[in-house]
Short mmCIF file of C-alpha atoms in Angstrom, two decimals:
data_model
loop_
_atom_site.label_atom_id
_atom_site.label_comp_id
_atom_site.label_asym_id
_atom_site.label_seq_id
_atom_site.Cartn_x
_atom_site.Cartn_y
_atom_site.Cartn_z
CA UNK A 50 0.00 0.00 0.00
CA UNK A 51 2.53 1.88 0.95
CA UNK A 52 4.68 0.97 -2.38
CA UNK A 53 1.55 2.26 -4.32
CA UNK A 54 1.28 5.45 -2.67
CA UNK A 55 4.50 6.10 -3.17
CA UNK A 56 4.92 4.91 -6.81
CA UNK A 57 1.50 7.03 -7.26
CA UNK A 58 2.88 9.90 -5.92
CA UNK A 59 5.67 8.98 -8.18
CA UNK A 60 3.77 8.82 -11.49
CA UNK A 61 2.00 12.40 -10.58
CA UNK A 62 5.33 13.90 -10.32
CA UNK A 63 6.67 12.69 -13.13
CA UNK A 64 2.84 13.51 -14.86
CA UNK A 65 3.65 17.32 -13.45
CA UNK A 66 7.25 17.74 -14.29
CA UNK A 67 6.40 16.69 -18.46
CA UNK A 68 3.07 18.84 -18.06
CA UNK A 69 6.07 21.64 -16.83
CA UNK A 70 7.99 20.67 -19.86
CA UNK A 71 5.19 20.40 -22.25
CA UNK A 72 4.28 24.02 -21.14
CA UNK A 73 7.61 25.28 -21.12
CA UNK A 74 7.81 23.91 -24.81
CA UNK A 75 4.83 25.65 -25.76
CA UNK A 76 5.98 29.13 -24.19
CA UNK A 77 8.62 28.84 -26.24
CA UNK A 78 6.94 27.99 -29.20
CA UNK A 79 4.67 31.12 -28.59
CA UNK A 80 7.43 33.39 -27.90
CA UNK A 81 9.18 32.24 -31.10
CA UNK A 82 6.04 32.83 -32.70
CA UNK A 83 5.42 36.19 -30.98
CA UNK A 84 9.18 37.01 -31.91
CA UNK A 85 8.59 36.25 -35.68
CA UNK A 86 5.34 37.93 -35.46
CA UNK A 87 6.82 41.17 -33.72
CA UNK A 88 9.77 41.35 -36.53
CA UNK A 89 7.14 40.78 -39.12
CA UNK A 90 5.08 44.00 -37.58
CA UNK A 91 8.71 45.60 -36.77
CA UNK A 92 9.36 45.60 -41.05
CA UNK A 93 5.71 45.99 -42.12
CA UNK A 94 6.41 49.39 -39.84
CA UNK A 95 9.09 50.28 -41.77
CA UNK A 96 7.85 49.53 -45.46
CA UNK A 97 4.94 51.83 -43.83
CA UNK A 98 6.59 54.69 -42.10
CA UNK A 99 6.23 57.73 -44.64
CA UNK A 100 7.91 61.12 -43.86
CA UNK A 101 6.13 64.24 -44.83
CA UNK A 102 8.50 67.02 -47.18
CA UNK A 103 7.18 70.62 -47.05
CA UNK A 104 8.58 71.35 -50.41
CA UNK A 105 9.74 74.84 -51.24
CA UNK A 106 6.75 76.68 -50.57
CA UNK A 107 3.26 76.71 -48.45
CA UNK A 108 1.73 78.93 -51.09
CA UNK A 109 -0.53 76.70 -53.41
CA UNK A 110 -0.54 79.53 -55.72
CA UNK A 111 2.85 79.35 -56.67
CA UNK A 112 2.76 75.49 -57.47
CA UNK A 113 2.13 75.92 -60.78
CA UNK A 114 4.78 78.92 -61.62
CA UNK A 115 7.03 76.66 -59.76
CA UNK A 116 6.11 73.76 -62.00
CA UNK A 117 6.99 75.26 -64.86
CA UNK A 118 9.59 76.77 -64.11
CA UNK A 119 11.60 73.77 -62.38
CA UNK A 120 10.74 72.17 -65.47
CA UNK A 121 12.24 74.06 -67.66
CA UNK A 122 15.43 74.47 -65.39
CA UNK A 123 15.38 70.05 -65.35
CA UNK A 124 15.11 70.01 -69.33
CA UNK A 125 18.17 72.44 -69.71
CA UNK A 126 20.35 70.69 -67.32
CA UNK A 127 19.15 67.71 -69.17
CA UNK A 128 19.92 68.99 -72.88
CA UNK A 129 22.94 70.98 -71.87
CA UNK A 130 24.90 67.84 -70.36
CA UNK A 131 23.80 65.25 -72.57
CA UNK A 132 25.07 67.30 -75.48
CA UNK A 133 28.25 68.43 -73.87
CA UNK A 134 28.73 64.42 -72.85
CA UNK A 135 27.92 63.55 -76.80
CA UNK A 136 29.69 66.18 -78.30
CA UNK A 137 32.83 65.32 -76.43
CA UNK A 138 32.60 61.62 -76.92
CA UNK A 139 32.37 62.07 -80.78
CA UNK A 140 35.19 64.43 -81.01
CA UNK A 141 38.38 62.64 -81.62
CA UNK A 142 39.80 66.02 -80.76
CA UNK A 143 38.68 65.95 -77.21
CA UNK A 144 39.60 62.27 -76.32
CA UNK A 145 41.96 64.36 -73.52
CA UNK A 146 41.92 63.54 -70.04
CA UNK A 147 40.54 67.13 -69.32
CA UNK A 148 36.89 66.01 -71.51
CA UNK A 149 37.36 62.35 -70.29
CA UNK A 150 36.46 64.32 -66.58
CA UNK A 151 34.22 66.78 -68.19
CA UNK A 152 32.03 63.67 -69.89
CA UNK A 153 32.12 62.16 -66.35
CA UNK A 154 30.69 65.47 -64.34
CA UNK A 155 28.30 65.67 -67.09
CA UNK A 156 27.31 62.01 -66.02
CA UNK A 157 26.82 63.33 -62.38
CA UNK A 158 25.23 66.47 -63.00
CA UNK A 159 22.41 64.51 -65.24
CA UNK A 160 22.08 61.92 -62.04
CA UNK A 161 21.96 64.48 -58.81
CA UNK A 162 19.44 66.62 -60.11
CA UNK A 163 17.45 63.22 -61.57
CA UNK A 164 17.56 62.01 -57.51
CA UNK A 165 15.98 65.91 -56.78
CA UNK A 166 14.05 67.41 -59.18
CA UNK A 167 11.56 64.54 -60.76
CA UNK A 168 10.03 64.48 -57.23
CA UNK A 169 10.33 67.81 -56.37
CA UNK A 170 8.16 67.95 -59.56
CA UNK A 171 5.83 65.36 -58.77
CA UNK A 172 5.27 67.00 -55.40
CA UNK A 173 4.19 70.63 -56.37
CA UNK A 174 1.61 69.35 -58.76
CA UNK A 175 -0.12 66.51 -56.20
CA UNK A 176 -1.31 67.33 -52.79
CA UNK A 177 0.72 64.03 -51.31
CA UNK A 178 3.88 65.01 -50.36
CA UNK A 179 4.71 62.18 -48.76
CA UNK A 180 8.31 59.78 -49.30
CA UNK A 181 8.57 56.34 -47.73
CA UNK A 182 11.22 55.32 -45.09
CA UNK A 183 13.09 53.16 -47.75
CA UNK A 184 12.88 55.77 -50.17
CA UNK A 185 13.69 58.71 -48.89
CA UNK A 186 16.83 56.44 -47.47
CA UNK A 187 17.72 55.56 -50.97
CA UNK A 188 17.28 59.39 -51.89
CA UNK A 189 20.03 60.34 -49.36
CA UNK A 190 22.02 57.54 -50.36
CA UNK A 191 22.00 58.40 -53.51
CA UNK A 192 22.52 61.84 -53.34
CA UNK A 193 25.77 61.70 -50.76
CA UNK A 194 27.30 59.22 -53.46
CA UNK A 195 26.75 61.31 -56.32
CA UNK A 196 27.41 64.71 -54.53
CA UNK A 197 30.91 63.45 -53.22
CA UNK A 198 32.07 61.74 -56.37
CA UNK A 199 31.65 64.98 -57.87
CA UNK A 200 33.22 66.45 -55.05
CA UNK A 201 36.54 64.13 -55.69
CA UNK A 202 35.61 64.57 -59.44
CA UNK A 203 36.55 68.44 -58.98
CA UNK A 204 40.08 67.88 -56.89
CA UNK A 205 40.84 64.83 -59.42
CA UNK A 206 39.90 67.98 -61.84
CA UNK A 207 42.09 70.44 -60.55
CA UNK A 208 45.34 67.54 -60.42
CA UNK A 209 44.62 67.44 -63.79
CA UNK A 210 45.31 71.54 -64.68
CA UNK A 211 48.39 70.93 -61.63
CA UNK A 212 49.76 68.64 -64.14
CA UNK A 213 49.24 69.99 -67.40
CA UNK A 214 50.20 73.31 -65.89
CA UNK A 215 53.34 72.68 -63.81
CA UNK A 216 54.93 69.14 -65.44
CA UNK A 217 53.83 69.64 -68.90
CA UNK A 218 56.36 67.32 -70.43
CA UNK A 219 55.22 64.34 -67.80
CA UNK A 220 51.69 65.27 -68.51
CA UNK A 221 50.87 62.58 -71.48
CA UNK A 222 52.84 59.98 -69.88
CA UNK A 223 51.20 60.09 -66.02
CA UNK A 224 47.52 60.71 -67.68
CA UNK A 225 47.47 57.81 -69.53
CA UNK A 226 43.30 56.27 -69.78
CA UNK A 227 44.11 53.71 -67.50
CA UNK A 228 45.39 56.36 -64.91
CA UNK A 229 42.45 58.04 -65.96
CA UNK A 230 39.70 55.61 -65.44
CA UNK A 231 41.56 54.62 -62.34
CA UNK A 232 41.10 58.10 -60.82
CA UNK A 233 37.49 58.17 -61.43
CA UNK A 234 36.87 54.59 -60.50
CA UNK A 235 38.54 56.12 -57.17
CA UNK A 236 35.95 59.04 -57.34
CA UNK A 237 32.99 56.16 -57.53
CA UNK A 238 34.36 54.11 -54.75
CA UNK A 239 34.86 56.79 -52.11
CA UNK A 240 31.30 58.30 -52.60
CA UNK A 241 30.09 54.69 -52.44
CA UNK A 242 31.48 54.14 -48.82
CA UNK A 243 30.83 58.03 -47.57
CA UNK A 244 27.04 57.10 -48.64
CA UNK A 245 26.83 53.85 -47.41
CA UNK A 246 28.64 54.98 -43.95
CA UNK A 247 26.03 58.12 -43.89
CA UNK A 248 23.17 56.55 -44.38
CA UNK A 249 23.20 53.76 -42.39
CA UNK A 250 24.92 55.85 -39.16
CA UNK A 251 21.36 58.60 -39.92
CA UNK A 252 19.02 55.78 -40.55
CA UNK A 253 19.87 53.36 -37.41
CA UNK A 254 18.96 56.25 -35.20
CA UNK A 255 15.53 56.60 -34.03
CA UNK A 256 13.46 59.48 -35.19
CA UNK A 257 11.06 61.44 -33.18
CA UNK A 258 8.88 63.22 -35.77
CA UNK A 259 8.27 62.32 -39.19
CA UNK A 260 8.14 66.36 -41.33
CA UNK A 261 11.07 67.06 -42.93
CA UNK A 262 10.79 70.95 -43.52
CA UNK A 263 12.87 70.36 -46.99
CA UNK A 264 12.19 69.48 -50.41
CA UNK A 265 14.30 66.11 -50.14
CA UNK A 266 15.70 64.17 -47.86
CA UNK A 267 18.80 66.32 -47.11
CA UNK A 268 21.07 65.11 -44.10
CA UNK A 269 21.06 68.29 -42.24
CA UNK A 270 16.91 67.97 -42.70
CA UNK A 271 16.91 64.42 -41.17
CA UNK A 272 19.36 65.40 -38.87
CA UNK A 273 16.77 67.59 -37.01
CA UNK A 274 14.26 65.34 -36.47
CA UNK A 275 16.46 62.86 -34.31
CA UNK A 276 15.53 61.93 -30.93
CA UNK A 277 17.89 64.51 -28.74
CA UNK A 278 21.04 63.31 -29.05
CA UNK A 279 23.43 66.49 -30.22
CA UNK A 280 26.69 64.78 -29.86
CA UNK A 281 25.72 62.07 -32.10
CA UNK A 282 23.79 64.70 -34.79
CA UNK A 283 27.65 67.23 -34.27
CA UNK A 284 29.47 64.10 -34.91
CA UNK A 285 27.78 63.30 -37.81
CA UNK A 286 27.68 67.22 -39.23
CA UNK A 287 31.52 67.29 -38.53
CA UNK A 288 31.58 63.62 -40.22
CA UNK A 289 30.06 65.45 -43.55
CA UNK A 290 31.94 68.06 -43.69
CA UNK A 291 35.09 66.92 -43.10
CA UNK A 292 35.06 64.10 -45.78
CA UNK A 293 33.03 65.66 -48.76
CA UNK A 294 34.05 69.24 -48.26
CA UNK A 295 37.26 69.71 -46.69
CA UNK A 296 38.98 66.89 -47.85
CA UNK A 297 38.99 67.38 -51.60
CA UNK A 298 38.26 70.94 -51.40
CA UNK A 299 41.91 70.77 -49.55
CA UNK A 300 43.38 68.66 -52.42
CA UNK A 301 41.79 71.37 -54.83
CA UNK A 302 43.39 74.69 -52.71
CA UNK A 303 46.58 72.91 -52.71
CA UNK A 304 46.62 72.18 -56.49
CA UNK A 305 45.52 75.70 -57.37
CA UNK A 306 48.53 77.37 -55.53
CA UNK A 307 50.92 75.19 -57.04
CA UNK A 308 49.12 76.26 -60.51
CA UNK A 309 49.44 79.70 -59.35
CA UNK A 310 53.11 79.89 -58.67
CA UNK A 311 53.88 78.49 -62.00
CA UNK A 312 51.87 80.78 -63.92
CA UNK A 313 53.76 83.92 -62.02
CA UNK A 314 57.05 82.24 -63.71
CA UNK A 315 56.11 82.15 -66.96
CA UNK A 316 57.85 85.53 -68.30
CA UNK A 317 55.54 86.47 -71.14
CA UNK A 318 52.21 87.58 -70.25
CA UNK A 319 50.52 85.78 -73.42
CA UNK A 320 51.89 82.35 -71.47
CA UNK A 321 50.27 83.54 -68.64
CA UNK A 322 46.63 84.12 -69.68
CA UNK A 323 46.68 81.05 -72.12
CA UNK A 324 47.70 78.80 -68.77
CA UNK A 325 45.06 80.66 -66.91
CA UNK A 326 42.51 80.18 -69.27
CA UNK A 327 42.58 76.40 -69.44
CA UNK A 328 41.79 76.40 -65.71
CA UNK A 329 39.29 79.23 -65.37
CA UNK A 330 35.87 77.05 -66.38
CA UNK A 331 37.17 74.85 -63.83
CA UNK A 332 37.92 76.91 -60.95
CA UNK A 333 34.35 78.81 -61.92
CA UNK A 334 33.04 75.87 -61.44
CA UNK A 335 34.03 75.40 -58.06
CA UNK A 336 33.66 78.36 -56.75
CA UNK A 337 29.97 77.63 -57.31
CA UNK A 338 29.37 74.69 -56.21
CA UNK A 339 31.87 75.06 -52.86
CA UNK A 340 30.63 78.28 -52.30
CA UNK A 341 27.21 77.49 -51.86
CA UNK A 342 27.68 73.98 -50.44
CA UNK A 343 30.63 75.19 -47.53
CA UNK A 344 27.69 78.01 -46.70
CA UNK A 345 25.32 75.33 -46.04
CA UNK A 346 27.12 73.25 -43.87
CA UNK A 347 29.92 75.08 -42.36
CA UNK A 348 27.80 78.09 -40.57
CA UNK A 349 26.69 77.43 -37.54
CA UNK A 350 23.62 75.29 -36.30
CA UNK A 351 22.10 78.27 -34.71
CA UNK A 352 21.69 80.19 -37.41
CA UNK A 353 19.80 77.50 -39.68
CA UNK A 354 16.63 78.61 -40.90
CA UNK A 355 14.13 76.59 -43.25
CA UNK A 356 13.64 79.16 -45.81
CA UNK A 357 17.51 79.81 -46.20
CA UNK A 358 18.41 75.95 -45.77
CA UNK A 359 16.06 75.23 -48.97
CA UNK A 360 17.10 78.18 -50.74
CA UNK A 361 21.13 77.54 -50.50
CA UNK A 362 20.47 73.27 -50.87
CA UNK A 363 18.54 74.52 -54.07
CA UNK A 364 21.39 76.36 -55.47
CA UNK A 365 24.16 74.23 -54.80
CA UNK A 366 22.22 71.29 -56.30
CA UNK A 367 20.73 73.20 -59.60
CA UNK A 368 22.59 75.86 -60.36
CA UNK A 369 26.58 74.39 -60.71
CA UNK A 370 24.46 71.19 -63.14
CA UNK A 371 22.94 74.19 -64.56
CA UNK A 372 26.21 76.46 -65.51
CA UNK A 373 28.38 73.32 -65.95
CA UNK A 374 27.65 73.59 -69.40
CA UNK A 375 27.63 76.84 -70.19
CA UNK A 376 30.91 77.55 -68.69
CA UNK A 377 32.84 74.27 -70.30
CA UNK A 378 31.33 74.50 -73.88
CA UNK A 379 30.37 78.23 -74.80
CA UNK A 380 33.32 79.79 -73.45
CA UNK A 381 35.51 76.91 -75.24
CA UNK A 382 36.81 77.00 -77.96
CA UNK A 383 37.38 73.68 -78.78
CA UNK A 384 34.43 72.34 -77.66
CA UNK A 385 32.59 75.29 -79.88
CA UNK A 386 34.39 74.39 -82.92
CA UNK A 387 33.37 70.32 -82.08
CA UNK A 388 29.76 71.34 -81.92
CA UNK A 389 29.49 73.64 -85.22
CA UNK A 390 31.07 70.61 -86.95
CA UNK A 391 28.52 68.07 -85.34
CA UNK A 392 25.50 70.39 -86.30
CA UNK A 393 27.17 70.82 -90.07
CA UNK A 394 26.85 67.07 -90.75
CA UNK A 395 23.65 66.74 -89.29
CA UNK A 396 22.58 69.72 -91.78
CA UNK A 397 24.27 67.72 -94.55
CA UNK A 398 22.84 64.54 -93.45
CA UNK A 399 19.48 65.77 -93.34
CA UNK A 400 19.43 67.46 -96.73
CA UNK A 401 20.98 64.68 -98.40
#
């Protein structure tokens, strides 16, 4: 009897303990499920999490003069590139390392104001202004990687005038095409890892509002709508600046006064102005775009404004794809005398 109590007792032990077991199995089981159910909800979030852009302007009677006119700045920049890529691909005249760079910031131009303008379009003719997570992620990606390639573009640029300048007799034998397509491979690859570093340091941070008072995702727009955490946002400012403006605006300073110097040794001033002149479109060219960009992001925080931030973002990302043309092609000669002769044989190719 007492054997059977005590094997009874036994069994109902052993009965509880697996019923423990069976019920710790199935907590598990639930959490797993609750775990795969919580990530699910976690990336559903995400593909729906939309941020809100303000655009340029509150007014909804300037949408349509804005329209138009963005428009018609998009098409130029469009036309104006394309043709200065085409006419200095079909050239064998310009198959220099000087066009090789100019085709290649043509390239960029065409693509940073493509990532900009097409939605900044879209947005002043609809009343949803709205841009996903992932997509306004890929917009910032997309625009650090093209904005600092052409950044390195530019100092690659100005080596290019320090070598033609000051080592003329070296020039055609360190510029060879390979050298060349190395250099701008370079370019590619360093805006590649400054976007990829950018945007996933911005977008692993939690944000605590979801209006960016911009018309794109800028970083300094995102940047304010972080949950507080100004060492992390100064880090990442400094971060910026340091890598696509100081660095190769440095290389470009450095290169220039080098250029200088040699052009004050040349004894007859007819030297001098013909070595100037085959740097002037370039150095134009970044005194635009620098200027505007080192104004953005080199003033300090307190003095940011909404109005200004759009304003200045707008110029340094239309206007230098806007003039890029202009100042390379009309006020060159060679690049004038390439496009009269591509515009003769389509006028004899037409007729005929």
């Amino acid at each position: 009897m007492q054997f059977c109590d005590s094997h009874s007792t036994f069994s109902f032990v052993q009965d509880k303990s697996l019923l423990r077991v069976k019920r710790y199995d199935d907590i598990v089981v639930v959490d797993k499920q609750v775990g795969k159910a919580e990530e699910i909800m976690s990336e559903n979030h995400t593909a729906k999490f939309e941020f809100v852009l303000l655009g340029l302007s509150h007014r909804s009677d300037f949408q349509g003069l804005l329209f138009i006119l963005f428009l018609l700045i998009y098409l130029f920049i469009l036309m104006g590139n394309m043709l200065a890529f085409v006419v200095t691909l079909s050239n064998r005249s310009l198959q220099t390392p000087m066009y090789f760079f100019l085709r290649h910031l043509s390239f960029l131009d065409i693509c940073c104001t493509t990532v900009t303008l097409p939605q900044l379009l879209v947005h002043l003719m609809s009343e949803r202004k709205k841009i996903s997570f992932l997509g306004c992620a890929m917009q910032m990606f997309s625009y650090v990687f093209l904005g600092s390639a052409v950044c390195y573009l530019l100092a690659i640029m100005a080596y290019d005038r320090y070598l033609a300048i000051c080592h003329p007799l070296c020039y055609m034998r360190l510029m060879t095409r390979r050298s060349c397509l190395l250099l701008v491979s370079g370019c590619w690859v360093i805006g590649l890892s400054i976007s990829l570093m950018q945007t996933l340091l911005i977008f692993s941070l939690p944000f605590c509002g979801t209006i960016i008072n911009h018309f794109f995702c800028d970083i300094l727009a995102l940047l304010k709508l972080h949950c507080p955490s100004p060492y992390i946002n100064d880090v990442e400012r400094i971060l910026t600046i340091f890598l696509v403006l100081v660095t190769p605006f440095a290389f470009i300073l450095v290169s220039y006064i080098l250029i200088i110097g040699a052009i004050l040794k040349i004894p007859a001033l007819h030297g001098r102005q013909k070595a100037l002149g085959t740097c002037s479109s370039h150095l134009l060219s970044v005194v635009v775009f620098y200027g505007t960009a080192m104004f953005t992001y080199l003033r300090p925080s307190s003095s940011f404004s909404p109005p200004t931030d759009k304003l200045i973002s707008l110029t340094y990302t239309v206007v230098p794809s806007m003039l890029n043309p202009v100042i390379y092609s009309l006020r060159n000669k060679q690049v004038k005398a390439a496009l009269k002769s591509m515009l003769a044989k389509s006028r004899s190719s037409v007729g005929t």
